[in-house]
PDB file of C-alpha atoms in Angstrom:
ATOM      1  CA  UNK A 112     230.516  20.258  39.616  1.00 84.00           C
ATOM      2  CA  UNK A 113     232.289  21.707  42.630  1.00 93.00           C
ATOM      3  CA  UNK A 114     231.602  25.380  43.293  1.00 94.00           C
ATOM      4  CA  UNK A 115     233.667  28.027  45.064  1.00 94.00           C
ATOM      5  CA  UNK A 116     231.179  27.763  47.906  1.00 95.00           C
ATOM      6  CA  UNK A 117     231.936  24.010  48.178  1.00 96.00           C
ATOM      7  CA  UNK A 118     235.665  24.785  48.303  1.00 96.00           C
ATOM      8  CA  UNK A 119     235.071  27.349  51.055  1.00 96.00           C
ATOM      9  CA  UNK A 120     233.010  24.814  53.020  1.00 96.00           C
ATOM     10  CA  UNK A 121     235.647  22.079  52.700  1.00 95.00           C
ATOM     11  CA  UNK A 122     238.449  24.509  53.572  1.00 95.00           C
ATOM     12  CA  UNK A 123     236.502  25.621  56.635  1.00 93.00           C
ATOM     13  CA  UNK A 124     236.056  22.003  57.761  1.00 93.00           C
ATOM     14  CA  UNK A 125     239.810  21.480  57.419  1.00 93.00           C
ATOM     15  CA  UNK A 126     240.507  24.844  59.085  1.00 91.00           C
ATOM     16  CA  UNK A 127     242.403  26.038  55.997  1.00 93.00           C
ATOM     17  CA  UNK A 128     242.622  29.522  54.564  1.00 92.00           C
ATOM     18  CA  UNK A 129     242.206  29.543  50.787  1.00 94.00           C
ATOM     19  CA  UNK A 130     242.988  32.583  48.668  1.00 94.00           C
ATOM     20  CA  UNK A 131     240.211  33.759  46.389  1.00 94.00           C
ATOM     21  CA  UNK A 132     242.460  33.154  43.371  1.00 92.00           C
ATOM     22  CA  UNK A 133     242.962  29.499  44.363  1.00 95.00           C
ATOM     23  CA  UNK A 134     239.278  28.656  44.803  1.00 96.00           C
ATOM     24  CA  UNK A 135     238.677  28.125  41.073  1.00 95.00           C
ATOM     25  CA  UNK A 136     241.781  25.930  40.816  1.00 96.00           C
ATOM     26  CA  UNK A 137     240.744  23.813  43.793  1.00 96.00           C
ATOM     27  CA  UNK A 138     237.171  23.560  42.533  1.00 96.00           C
ATOM     28  CA  UNK A 139     238.426  22.131  39.224  1.00 96.00           C
ATOM     29  CA  UNK A 140     240.869  19.757  40.952  1.00 97.00           C
ATOM     30  CA  UNK A 141     238.223  18.461  43.346  1.00 96.00           C
ATOM     31  CA  UNK A 142     235.781  18.063  40.467  1.00 96.00           C
ATOM     32  CA  UNK A 143     238.372  16.059  38.511  1.00 97.00           C
ATOM     33  CA  UNK A 144     238.977  13.813  41.520  1.00 97.00           C
ATOM     34  CA  UNK A 145     235.264  13.171  41.973  1.00 96.00           C
ATOM     35  CA  UNK A 146     234.881  12.359  38.261  1.00 96.00           C
ATOM     36  CA  UNK A 147     237.704   9.826  38.544  1.00 96.00           C
ATOM     37  CA  UNK A 148     236.146   8.241  41.631  1.00 95.00           C
ATOM     38  CA  UNK A 149     232.840   8.004  39.773  1.00 95.00           C
ATOM     39  CA  UNK A 150     234.605   6.126  36.964  1.00 95.00           C
ATOM     40  CA  UNK A 151     236.062   3.739  39.552  1.00 91.00           C
ATOM     41  CA  UNK A 152     232.564   3.159  40.950  1.00 91.00           C
ATOM     42  CA  UNK A 153     231.468   1.936  37.512  1.00 92.00           C
ATOM     43  CA  UNK A 154     234.020  -0.911  37.514  1.00 92.00           C
ATOM     44  CA  UNK A 155     232.695  -4.440  37.897  1.00 92.00           C
ATOM     45  CA  UNK A 156     234.560  -5.838  40.895  1.00 90.00           C
ATOM     46  CA  UNK A 157     232.405  -8.917  41.413  1.00 91.00           C
ATOM     47  CA  UNK A 158     234.680 -11.864  42.052  1.00 90.00           C
ATOM     48  CA  UNK A 159     237.689  -9.678  42.845  1.00 88.00           C
ATOM     49  CA  UNK A 160     239.224 -10.601  46.181  1.00 86.00           C
ATOM     50  CA  UNK A 161     239.672  -7.539  48.422  1.00 85.00           C
ATOM     51  CA  UNK A 162     243.295  -6.750  49.186  1.00 82.00           C
ATOM     52  CA  UNK A 163     244.996  -4.457  51.634  1.00 78.00           C
ATOM     53  CA  UNK A 164     248.092  -3.974  49.466  1.00 78.00           C
ATOM     54  CA  UNK A 165     248.635  -4.217  45.735  1.00 78.00           C
ATOM     55  CA  UNK A 166     252.174  -5.515  46.169  1.00 80.00           C
ATOM     56  CA  UNK A 167     253.587  -7.925  48.746  1.00 80.00           C
ATOM     57  CA  UNK A 168     254.874  -6.026  51.752  1.00 77.00           C
ATOM     58  CA  UNK A 169     256.913  -6.800  54.806  1.00 82.00           C
ATOM     59  CA  UNK A 170     258.066  -4.646  57.677  1.00 83.00           C
ATOM     60  CA  UNK A 171     261.579  -3.317  57.356  1.00 83.00           C
ATOM     61  CA  UNK A 172     262.697  -2.152  60.744  1.00 89.00           C
ATOM     62  CA  UNK A 173     265.552   0.197  61.429  1.00 87.00           C
ATOM     63  CA  UNK A 174     267.423   0.706  64.634  1.00 89.00           C
ATOM     64  CA  UNK A 175     265.499   2.980  66.988  1.00 91.00           C
ATOM     65  CA  UNK A 176     267.889   5.776  67.852  1.00 92.00           C
ATOM     66  CA  UNK A 177     267.602   9.428  68.767  1.00 92.00           C
ATOM     67  CA  UNK A 178     268.436  11.816  65.944  1.00 92.00           C
ATOM     68  CA  UNK A 179     268.575  15.603  65.717  1.00 93.00           C
ATOM     69  CA  UNK A 180     265.216  17.231  65.143  1.00 93.00           C
ATOM     70  CA  UNK A 181     263.940  20.608  64.020  1.00 93.00           C
ATOM     71  CA  UNK A 182     264.640  23.412  66.482  1.00 94.00           C
ATOM     72  CA  UNK A 183     261.661  24.512  68.559  1.00 93.00           C
ATOM     73  CA  UNK A 184     261.750  28.103  67.291  1.00 93.00           C
ATOM     74  CA  UNK A 185     261.709  26.917  63.670  1.00 94.00           C
ATOM     75  CA  UNK A 186     258.852  24.504  64.372  1.00 93.00           C
ATOM     76  CA  UNK A 187     256.802  27.262  66.003  1.00 95.00           C
ATOM     77  CA  UNK A 188     257.707  29.958  63.460  1.00 93.00           C
ATOM     78  CA  UNK A 189     254.535  29.539  61.374  1.00 91.00           C
ATOM     79  CA  UNK A 190     252.202  28.448  64.159  1.00 93.00           C
ATOM     80  CA  UNK A 191     249.038  30.555  64.202  1.00 92.00           C
ATOM     81  CA  UNK A 192     248.977  30.393  68.011  1.00 94.00           C
ATOM     82  CA  UNK A 193     251.619  29.415  70.554  1.00 94.00           C
ATOM     83  CA  UNK A 194     252.166  29.717  74.288  1.00 94.00           C
ATOM     84  CA  UNK A 195     255.155  28.949  76.511  1.00 94.00           C
ATOM     85  CA  UNK A 196     257.109  27.410  73.625  1.00 93.00           C
ATOM     86  CA  UNK A 197     254.305  25.046  72.620  1.00 94.00           C
ATOM     87  CA  UNK A 198     251.660  24.900  69.908  1.00 95.00           C
ATOM     88  CA  UNK A 199     248.332  26.179  71.165  1.00 94.00           C
ATOM     89  CA  UNK A 200     245.278  24.611  69.575  1.00 92.00           C
ATOM     90  CA  UNK A 201     241.577  25.146  70.145  1.00 87.00           C
ATOM     91  CA  UNK A 202     239.752  22.512  72.173  1.00 85.00           C
ATOM     92  CA  UNK A 203     238.074  19.901  70.008  1.00 84.00           C
ATOM     93  CA  UNK A 204     236.105  18.091  72.685  1.00 81.00           C
ATOM     94  CA  UNK A 205     233.505  20.039  74.601  1.00 71.00           C
ATOM     95  CA  UNK A 206     231.890  18.967  77.808  1.00 67.00           C
TER      96      UNK A 206
END
């Protein structure tokens, strides 16, 4: 069973803000996912050849060409921190 405290911990690891009202919903969803994974762990896969893809795949390349992109102001509109027209992020590697 996933608790609200577990949801808070996971959200903190992912640097996400979760509303109090959503914590119960996410706890149930995460619990359901873990139950499903547990069912998958019970499957007997002895003799099953590992595969990278379930269907045959091939690369389909397209021409590499410049196309219009999102405007800088729109891209930065919801950024929690920005400086000089760029996203500002906290350092992740310390010395």
